[in-house]
mmCIF file of N, CA and C in Angstrom:
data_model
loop_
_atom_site.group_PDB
_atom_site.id
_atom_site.type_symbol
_atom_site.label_atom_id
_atom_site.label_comp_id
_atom_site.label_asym_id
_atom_site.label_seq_id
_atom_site.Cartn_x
_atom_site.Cartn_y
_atom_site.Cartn_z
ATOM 1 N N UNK A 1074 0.238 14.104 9.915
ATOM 2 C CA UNK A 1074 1.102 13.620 8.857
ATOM 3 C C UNK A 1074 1.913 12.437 9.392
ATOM 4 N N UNK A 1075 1.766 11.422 8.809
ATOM 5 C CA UNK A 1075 2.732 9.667 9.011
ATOM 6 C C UNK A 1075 4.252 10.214 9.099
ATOM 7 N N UNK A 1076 5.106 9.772 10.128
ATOM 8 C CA UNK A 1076 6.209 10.109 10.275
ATOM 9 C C UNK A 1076 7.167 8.874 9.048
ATOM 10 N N UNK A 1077 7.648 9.321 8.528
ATOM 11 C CA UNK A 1077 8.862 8.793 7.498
ATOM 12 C C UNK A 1077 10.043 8.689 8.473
ATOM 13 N N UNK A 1078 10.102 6.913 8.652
ATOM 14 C CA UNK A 1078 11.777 6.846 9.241
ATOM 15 C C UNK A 1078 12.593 5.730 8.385
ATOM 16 N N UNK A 1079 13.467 6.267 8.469
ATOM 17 C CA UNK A 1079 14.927 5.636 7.364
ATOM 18 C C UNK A 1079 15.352 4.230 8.164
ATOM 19 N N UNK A 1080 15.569 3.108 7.667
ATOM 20 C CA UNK A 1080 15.513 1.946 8.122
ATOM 21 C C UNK A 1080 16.812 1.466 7.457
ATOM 22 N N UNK A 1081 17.772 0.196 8.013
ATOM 23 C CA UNK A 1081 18.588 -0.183 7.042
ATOM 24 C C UNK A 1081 18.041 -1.411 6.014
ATOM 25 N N UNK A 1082 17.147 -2.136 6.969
ATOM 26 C CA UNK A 1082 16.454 -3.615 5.696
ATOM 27 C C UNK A 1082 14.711 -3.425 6.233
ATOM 28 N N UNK A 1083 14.051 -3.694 5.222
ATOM 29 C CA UNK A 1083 12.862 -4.022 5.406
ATOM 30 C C UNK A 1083 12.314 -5.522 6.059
ATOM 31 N N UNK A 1084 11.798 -5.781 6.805
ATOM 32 C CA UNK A 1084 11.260 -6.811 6.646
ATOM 33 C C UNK A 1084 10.670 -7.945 5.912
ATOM 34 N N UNK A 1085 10.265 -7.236 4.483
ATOM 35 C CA UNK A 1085 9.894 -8.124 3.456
ATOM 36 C C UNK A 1085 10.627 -8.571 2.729
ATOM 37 N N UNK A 1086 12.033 -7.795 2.602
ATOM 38 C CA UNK A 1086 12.693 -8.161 2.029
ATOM 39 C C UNK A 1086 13.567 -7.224 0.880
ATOM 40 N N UNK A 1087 14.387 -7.688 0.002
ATOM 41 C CA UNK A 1087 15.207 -6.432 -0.647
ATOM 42 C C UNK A 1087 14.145 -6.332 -1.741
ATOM 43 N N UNK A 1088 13.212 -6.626 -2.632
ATOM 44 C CA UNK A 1088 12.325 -5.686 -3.403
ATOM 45 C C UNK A 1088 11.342 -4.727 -2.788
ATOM 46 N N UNK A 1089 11.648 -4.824 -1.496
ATOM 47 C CA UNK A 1089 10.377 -3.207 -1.622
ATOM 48 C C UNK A 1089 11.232 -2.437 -1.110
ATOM 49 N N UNK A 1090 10.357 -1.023 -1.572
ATOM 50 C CA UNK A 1090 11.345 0.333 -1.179
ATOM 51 C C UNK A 1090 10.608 1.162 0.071
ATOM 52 N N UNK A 1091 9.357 0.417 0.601
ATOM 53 C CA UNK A 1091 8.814 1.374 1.862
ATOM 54 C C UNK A 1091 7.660 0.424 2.016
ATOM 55 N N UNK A 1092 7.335 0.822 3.465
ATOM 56 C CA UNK A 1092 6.260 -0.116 4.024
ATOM 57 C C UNK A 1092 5.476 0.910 5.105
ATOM 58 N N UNK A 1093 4.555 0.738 5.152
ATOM 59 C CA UNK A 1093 3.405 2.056 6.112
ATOM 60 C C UNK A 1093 2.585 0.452 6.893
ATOM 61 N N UNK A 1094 2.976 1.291 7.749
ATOM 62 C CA UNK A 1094 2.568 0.920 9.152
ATOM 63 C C UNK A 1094 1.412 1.571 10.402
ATOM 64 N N UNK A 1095 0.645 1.917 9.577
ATOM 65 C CA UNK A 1095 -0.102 3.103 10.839
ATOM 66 C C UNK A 1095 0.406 3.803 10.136
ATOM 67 N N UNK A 1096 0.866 4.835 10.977
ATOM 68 C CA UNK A 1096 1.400 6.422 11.285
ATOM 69 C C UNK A 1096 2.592 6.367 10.834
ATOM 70 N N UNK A 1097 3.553 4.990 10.677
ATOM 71 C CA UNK A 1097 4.637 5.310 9.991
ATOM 72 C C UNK A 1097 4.960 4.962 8.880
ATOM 73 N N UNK A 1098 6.080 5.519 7.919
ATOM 74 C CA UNK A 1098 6.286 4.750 6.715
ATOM 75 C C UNK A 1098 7.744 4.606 7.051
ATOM 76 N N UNK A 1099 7.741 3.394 6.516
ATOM 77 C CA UNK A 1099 9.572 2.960 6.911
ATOM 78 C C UNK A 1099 10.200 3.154 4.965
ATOM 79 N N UNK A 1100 11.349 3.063 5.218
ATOM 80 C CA UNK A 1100 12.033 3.187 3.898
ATOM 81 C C UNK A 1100 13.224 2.646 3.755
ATOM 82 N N UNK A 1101 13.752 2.361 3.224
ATOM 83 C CA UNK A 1101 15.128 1.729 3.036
ATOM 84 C C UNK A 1101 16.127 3.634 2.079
ATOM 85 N N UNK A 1102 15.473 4.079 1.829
ATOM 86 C CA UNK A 1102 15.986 5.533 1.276
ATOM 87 C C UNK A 1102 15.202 6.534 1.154
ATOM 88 N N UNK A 1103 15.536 7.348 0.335
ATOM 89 C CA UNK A 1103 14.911 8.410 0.251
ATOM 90 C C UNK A 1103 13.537 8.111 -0.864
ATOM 91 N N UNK A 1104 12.295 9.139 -0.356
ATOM 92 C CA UNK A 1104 11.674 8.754 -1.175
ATOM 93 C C UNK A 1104 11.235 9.947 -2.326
ATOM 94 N N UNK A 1105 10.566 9.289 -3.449
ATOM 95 C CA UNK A 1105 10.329 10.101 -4.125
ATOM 96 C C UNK A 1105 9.085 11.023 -3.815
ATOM 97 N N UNK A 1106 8.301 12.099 -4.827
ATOM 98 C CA UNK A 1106 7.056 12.532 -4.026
ATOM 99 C C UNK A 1106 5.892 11.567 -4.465
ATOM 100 N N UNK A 1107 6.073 10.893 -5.813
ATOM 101 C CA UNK A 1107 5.173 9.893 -6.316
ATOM 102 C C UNK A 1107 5.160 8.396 -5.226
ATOM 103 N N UNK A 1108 6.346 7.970 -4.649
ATOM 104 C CA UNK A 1108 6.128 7.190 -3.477
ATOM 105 C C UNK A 1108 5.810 7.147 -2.137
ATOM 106 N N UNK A 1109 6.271 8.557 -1.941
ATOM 107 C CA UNK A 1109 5.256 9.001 -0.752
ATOM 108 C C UNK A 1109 4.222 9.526 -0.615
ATOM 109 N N UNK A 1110 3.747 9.724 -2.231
ATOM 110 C CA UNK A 1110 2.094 9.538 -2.598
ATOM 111 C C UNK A 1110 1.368 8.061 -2.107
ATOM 112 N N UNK A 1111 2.081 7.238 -2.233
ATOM 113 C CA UNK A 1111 1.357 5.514 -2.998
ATOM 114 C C UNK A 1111 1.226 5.642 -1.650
ATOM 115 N N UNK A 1112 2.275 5.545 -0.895
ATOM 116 C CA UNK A 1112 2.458 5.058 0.848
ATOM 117 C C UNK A 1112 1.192 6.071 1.764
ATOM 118 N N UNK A 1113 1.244 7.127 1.137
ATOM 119 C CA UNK A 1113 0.281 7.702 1.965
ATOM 120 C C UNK A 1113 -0.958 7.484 1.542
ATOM 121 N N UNK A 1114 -1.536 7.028 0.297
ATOM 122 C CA UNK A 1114 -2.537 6.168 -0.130
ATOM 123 C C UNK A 1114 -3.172 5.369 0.813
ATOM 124 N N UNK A 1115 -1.866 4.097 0.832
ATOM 125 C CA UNK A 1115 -1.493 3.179 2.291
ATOM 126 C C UNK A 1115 -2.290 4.066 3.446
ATOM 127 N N UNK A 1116 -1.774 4.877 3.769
ATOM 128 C CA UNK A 1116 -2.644 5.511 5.358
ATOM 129 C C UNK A 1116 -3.693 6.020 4.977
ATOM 130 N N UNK A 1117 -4.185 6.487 4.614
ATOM 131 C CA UNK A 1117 -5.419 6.720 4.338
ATOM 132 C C UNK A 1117 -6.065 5.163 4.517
ATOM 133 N N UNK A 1118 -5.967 4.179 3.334
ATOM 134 C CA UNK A 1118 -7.050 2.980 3.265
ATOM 135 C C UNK A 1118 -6.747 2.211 4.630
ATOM 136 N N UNK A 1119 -5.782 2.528 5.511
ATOM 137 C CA UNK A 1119 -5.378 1.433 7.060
ATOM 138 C C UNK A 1119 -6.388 2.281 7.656
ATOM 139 N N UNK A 1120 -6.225 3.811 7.946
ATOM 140 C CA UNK A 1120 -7.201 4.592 8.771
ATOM 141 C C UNK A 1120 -8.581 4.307 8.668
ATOM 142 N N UNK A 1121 -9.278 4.505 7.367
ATOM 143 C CA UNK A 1121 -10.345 4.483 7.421
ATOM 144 C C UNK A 1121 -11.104 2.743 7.753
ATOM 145 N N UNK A 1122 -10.094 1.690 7.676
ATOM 146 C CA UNK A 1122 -10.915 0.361 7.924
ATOM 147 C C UNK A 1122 -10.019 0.308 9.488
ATOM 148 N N UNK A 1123 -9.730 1.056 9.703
ATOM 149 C CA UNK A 1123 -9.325 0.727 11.442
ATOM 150 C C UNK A 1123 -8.053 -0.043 11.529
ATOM 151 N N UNK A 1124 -7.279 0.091 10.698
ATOM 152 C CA UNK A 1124 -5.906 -0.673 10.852
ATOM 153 C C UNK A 1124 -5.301 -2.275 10.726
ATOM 154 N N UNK A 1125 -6.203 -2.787 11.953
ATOM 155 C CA UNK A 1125 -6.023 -4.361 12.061
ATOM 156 C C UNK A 1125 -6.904 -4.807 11.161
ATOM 157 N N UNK A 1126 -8.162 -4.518 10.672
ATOM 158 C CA UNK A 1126 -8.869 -4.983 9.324
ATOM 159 C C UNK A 1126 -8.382 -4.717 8.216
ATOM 160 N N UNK A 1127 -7.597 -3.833 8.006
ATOM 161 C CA UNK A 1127 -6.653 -3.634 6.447
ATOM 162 C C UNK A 1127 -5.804 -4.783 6.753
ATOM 163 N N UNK A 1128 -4.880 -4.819 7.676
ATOM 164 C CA UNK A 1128 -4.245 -5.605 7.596
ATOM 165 C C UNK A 1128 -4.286 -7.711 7.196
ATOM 166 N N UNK A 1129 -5.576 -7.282 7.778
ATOM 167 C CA UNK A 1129 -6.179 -8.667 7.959
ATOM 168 C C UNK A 1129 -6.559 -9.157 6.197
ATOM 169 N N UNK A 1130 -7.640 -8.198 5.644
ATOM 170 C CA UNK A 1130 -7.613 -8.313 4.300
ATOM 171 C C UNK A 1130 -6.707 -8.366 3.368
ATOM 172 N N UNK A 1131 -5.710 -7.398 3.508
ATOM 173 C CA UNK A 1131 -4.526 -7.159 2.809
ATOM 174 C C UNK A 1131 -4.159 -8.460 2.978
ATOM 175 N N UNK A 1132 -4.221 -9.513 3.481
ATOM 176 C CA UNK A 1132 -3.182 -10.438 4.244
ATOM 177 C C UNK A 1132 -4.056 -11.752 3.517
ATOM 178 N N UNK A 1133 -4.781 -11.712 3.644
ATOM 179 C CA UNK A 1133 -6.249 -12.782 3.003
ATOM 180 C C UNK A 1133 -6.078 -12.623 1.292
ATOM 181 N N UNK A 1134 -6.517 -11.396 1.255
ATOM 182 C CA UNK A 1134 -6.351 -11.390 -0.166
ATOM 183 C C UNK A 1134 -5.424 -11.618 -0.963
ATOM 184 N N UNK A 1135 -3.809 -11.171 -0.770
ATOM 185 C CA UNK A 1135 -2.455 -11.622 -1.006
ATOM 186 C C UNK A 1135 -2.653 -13.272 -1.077
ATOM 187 N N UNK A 1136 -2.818 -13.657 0.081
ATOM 188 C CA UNK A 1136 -2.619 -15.432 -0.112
ATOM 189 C C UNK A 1136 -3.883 -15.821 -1.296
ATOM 190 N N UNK A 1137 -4.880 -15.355 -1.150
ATOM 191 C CA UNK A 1137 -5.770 -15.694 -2.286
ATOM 192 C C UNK A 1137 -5.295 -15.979 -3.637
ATOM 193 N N UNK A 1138 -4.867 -14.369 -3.960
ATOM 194 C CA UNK A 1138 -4.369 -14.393 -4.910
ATOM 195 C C UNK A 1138 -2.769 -15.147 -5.243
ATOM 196 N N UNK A 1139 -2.314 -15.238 -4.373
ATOM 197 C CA UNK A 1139 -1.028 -16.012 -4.666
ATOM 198 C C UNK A 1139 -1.373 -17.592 -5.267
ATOM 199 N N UNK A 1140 -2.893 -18.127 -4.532
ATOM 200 C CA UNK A 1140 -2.865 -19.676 -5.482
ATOM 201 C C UNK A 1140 -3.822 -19.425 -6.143
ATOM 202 N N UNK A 1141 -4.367 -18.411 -6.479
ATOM 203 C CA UNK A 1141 -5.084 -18.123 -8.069
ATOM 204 C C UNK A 1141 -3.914 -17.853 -9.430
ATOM 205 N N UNK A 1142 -3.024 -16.815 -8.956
ATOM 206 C CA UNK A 1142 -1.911 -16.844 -9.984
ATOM 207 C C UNK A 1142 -0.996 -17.588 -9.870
ATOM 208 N N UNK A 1143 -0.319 -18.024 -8.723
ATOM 209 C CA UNK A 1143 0.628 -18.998 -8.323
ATOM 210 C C UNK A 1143 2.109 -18.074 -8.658
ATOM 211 N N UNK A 1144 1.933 -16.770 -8.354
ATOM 212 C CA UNK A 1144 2.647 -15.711 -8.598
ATOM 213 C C UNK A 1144 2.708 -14.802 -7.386
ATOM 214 N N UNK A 1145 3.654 -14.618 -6.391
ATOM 215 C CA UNK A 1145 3.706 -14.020 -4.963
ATOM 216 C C UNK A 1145 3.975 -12.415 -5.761
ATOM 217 N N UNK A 1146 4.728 -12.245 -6.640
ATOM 218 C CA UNK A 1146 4.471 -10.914 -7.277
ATOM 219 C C UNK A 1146 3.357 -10.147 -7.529
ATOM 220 N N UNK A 1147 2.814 -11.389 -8.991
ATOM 221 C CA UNK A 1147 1.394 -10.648 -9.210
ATOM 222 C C UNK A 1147 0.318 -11.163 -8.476
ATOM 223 N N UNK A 1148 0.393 -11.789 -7.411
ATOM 224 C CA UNK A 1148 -0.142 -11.013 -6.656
ATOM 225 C C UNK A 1148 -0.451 -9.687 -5.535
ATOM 226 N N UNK A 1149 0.757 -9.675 -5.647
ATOM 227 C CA UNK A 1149 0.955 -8.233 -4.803
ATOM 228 C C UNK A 1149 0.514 -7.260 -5.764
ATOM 229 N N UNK A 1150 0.688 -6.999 -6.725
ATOM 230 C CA UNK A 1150 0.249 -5.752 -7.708
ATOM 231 C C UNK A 1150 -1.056 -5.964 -8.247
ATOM 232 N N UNK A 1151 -1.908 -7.508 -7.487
ATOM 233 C CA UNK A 1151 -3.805 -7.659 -7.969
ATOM 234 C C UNK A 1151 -3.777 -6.839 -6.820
ATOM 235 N N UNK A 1152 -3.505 -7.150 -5.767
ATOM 236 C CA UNK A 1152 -4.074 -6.516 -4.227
ATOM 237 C C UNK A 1152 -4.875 -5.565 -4.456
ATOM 238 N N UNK A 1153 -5.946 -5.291 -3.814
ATOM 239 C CA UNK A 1153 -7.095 -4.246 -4.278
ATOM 240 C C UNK A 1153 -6.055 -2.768 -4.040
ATOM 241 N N UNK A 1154 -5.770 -2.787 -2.649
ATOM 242 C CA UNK A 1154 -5.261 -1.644 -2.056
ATOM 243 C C UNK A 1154 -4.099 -1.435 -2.777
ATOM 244 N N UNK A 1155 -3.020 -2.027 -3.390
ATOM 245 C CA UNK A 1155 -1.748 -1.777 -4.286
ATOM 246 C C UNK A 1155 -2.333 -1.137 -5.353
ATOM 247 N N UNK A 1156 -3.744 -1.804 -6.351
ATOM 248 C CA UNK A 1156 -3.991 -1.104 -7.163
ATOM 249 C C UNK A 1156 -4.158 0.017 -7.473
ATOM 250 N N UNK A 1157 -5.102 0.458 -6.003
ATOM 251 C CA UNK A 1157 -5.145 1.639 -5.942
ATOM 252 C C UNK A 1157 -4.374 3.252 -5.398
ATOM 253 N N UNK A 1158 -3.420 2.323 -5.205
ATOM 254 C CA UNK A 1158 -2.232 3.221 -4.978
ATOM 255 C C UNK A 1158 -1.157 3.331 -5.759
ATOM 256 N N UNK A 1159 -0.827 2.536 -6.443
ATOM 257 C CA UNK A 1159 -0.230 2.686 -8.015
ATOM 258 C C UNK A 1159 -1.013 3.347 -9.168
ATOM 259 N N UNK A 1160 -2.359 3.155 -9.031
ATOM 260 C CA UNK A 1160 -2.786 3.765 -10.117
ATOM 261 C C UNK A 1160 -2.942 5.173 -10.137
ATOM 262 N N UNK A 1161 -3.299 5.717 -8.703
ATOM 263 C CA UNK A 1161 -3.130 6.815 -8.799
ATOM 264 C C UNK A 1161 -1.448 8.092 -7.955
ATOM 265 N N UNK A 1162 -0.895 6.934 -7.743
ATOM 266 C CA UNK A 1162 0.619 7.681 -6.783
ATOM 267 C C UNK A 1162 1.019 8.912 -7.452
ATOM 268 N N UNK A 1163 0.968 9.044 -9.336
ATOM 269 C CA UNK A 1163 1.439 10.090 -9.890
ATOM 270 C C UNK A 1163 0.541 11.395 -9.215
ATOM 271 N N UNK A 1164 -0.907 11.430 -9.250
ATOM 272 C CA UNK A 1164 -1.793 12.234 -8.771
ATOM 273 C C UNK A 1164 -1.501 13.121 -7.675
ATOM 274 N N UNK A 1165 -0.778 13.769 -7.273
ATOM 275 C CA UNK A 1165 -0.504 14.546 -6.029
ATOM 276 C C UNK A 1165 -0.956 15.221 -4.876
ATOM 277 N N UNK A 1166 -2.780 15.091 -6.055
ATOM 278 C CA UNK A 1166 -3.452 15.595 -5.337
ATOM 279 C C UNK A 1166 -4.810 14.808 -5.379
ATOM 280 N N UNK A 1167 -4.702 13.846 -5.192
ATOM 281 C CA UNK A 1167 -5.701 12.723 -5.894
ATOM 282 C C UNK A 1167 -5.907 12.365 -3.863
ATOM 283 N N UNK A 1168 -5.340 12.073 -2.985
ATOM 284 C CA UNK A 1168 -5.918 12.398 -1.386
ATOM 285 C C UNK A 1168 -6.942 13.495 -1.091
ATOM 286 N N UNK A 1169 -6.660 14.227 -2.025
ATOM 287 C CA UNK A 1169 -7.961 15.807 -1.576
ATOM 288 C C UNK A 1169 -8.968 15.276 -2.108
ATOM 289 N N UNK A 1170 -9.306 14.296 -3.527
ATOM 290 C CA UNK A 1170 -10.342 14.080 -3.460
ATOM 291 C C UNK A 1170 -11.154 12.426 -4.034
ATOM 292 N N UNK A 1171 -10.021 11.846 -3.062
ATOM 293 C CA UNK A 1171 -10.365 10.315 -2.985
ATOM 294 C C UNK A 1171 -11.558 10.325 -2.304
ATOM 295 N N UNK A 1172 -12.214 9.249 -2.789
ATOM 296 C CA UNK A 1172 -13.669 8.862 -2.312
ATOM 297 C C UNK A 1172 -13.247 7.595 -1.424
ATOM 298 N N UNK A 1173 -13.917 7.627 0.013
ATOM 299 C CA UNK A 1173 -13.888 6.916 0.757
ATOM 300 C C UNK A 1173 -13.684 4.655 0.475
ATOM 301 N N UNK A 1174 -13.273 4.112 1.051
ATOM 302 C CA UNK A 1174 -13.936 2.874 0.490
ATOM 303 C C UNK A 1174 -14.089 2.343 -1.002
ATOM 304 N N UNK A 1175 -12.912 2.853 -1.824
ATOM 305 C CA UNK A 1175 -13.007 2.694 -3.020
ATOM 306 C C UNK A 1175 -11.319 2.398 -3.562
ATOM 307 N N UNK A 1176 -11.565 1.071 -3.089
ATOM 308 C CA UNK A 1176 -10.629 0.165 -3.244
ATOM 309 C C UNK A 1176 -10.262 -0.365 -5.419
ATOM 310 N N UNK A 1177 -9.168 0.257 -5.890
ATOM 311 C CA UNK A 1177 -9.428 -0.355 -7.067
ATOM 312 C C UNK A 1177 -8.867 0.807 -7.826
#
Protein backbone atom coordinates (compact mmCIF):
# COMPACT_ATOMS: atom_id res chain seq x y z
CA UNK A 1 0.00 0.00 0.00
CA UNK A 2 1.53 3.79 -1.26
CA UNK A 3 2.34 5.60 1.89
CA UNK A 4 0.11 8.99 2.14
CA UNK A 5 2.29 11.93 3.53
CA UNK A 6 0.83 15.38 4.47
CA UNK A 7 2.88 18.12 2.80
CA UNK A 8 2.51 21.96 3.35
CA UNK A 9 2.67 23.13 -0.74
CA UNK A 10 2.76 20.98 -3.66
CA UNK A 11 5.05 21.48 -6.20
CA UNK A 12 2.67 22.18 -8.95
CA UNK A 13 1.20 24.48 -7.39
CA UNK A 14 -2.06 25.67 -5.30
CA UNK A 15 -4.73 23.81 -7.73
CA UNK A 16 -3.90 20.35 -7.04
CA UNK A 17 -4.88 18.51 -3.99
CA UNK A 18 -2.31 15.33 -4.24
CA UNK A 19 0.39 14.07 -6.37
CA UNK A 20 1.67 10.12 -6.43
CA UNK A 21 4.96 9.60 -6.83
CA UNK A 22 5.85 5.87 -6.88
CA UNK A 23 4.93 4.54 -3.58
CA UNK A 24 3.97 7.85 -2.34
CA UNK A 25 1.05 10.14 -2.49
CA UNK A 26 1.72 13.59 -1.19
CA UNK A 27 -1.29 15.85 -0.18
CA UNK A 28 -1.72 19.19 0.87
CA UNK A 29 -4.82 17.60 3.35
CA UNK A 30 -6.79 15.14 4.07
CA UNK A 31 -8.05 12.99 1.54
CA UNK A 32 -11.21 11.83 0.54
CA UNK A 33 -11.85 7.88 -0.26
CA UNK A 34 -12.87 8.91 -3.95
CA UNK A 35 -9.28 10.75 -4.12
CA UNK A 36 -7.39 8.28 -2.79
CA UNK A 37 -9.12 6.15 -5.28
CA UNK A 38 -7.94 8.48 -8.45
CA UNK A 39 -4.27 8.65 -6.80
CA UNK A 40 -4.11 5.08 -6.37
CA UNK A 41 -5.31 4.66 -9.98
CA UNK A 42 -2.01 6.85 -10.39
CA UNK A 43 0.02 3.75 -8.83
CA UNK A 44 -1.22 1.24 -10.37
CA UNK A 45 -0.72 2.91 -14.21
CA UNK A 46 3.28 4.23 -12.85
CA UNK A 47 3.78 0.42 -11.66
CA UNK A 48 2.75 -1.37 -14.39
CA UNK A 49 4.80 0.92 -17.24
CA UNK A 50 7.82 0.95 -14.82
CA UNK A 51 7.61 4.42 -13.41
CA UNK A 52 10.12 6.57 -15.45
CA UNK A 53 7.98 5.66 -18.71
CA UNK A 54 4.69 6.95 -17.13
CA UNK A 55 6.36 9.69 -16.29
CA UNK A 56 7.95 10.35 -19.50
CA UNK A 57 4.51 9.97 -21.40
CA UNK A 58 2.53 11.68 -18.90
CA UNK A 59 5.01 14.51 -19.57
CA UNK A 60 4.91 14.27 -23.61
CA UNK A 61 1.47 13.99 -23.76
CA UNK A 62 0.55 17.05 -21.36
CA UNK A 63 2.82 19.32 -23.60
CA UNK A 64 1.09 17.82 -26.68
CA UNK A 65 -1.91 18.52 -25.64
CA UNK A 66 -1.26 21.89 -24.18
CA UNK A 67 -0.54 23.30 -28.05
CA UNK A 68 -3.39 21.31 -29.44
CA UNK A 69 -5.82 23.08 -26.93
CA UNK A 70 -3.62 25.92 -25.96
CA UNK A 71 -5.22 25.15 -22.53
CA UNK A 72 -2.56 23.88 -19.62
CA UNK A 73 -5.91 22.83 -17.81
CA UNK A 74 -7.62 20.97 -20.43
CA UNK A 75 -5.03 19.56 -21.00
CA UNK A 76 -4.42 17.99 -17.92
CA UNK A 77 -8.00 16.49 -17.73
CA UNK A 78 -7.30 15.04 -21.92
CA UNK A 79 -4.25 13.20 -20.28
CA UNK A 80 -4.98 9.57 -21.04
CA UNK A 81 -4.00 8.55 -17.42
CA UNK A 82 -6.22 11.59 -15.65
CA UNK A 83 -9.00 10.25 -17.70
CA UNK A 84 -8.84 7.30 -16.44
CA UNK A 85 -8.70 8.01 -13.06
CA UNK A 86 -11.43 10.48 -12.87
CA UNK A 87 -13.63 8.46 -14.66
CA UNK A 88 -13.54 5.84 -12.59
CA UNK A 89 -12.21 7.37 -8.75
CA UNK A 90 -16.04 7.03 -7.58
CA UNK A 91 -15.62 3.06 -8.22
CA UNK A 92 -14.03 1.74 -5.02
CA UNK A 93 -13.61 -1.18 -6.28
CA UNK A 94 -12.92 -0.65 -9.86
CA UNK A 95 -8.62 -1.64 -8.87
CA UNK A 96 -9.96 -5.33 -8.26
CA UNK A 97 -10.92 -5.36 -11.62
CA UNK A 98 -9.06 -2.93 -13.85
CA UNK A 99 -7.71 -4.38 -16.94
CA UNK A 100 -4.12 -3.93 -17.40
CA UNK A 101 -2.85 -1.14 -20.05
CA UNK A 102 -6.08 0.44 -20.55
CA UNK A 103 -5.48 3.87 -20.50
CA UNK A 104 -8.89 5.95 -21.10
Amino acid sequence: MPKILKIKKLPLGKDFLALTLGEFILTKEPLSPYAVNHELIHVAQQRELLYIPFFVWYGIEWLVLCIKYRDRTKAYYNIRFEKEAYRHQKDLSYLKHRRHYHYQ
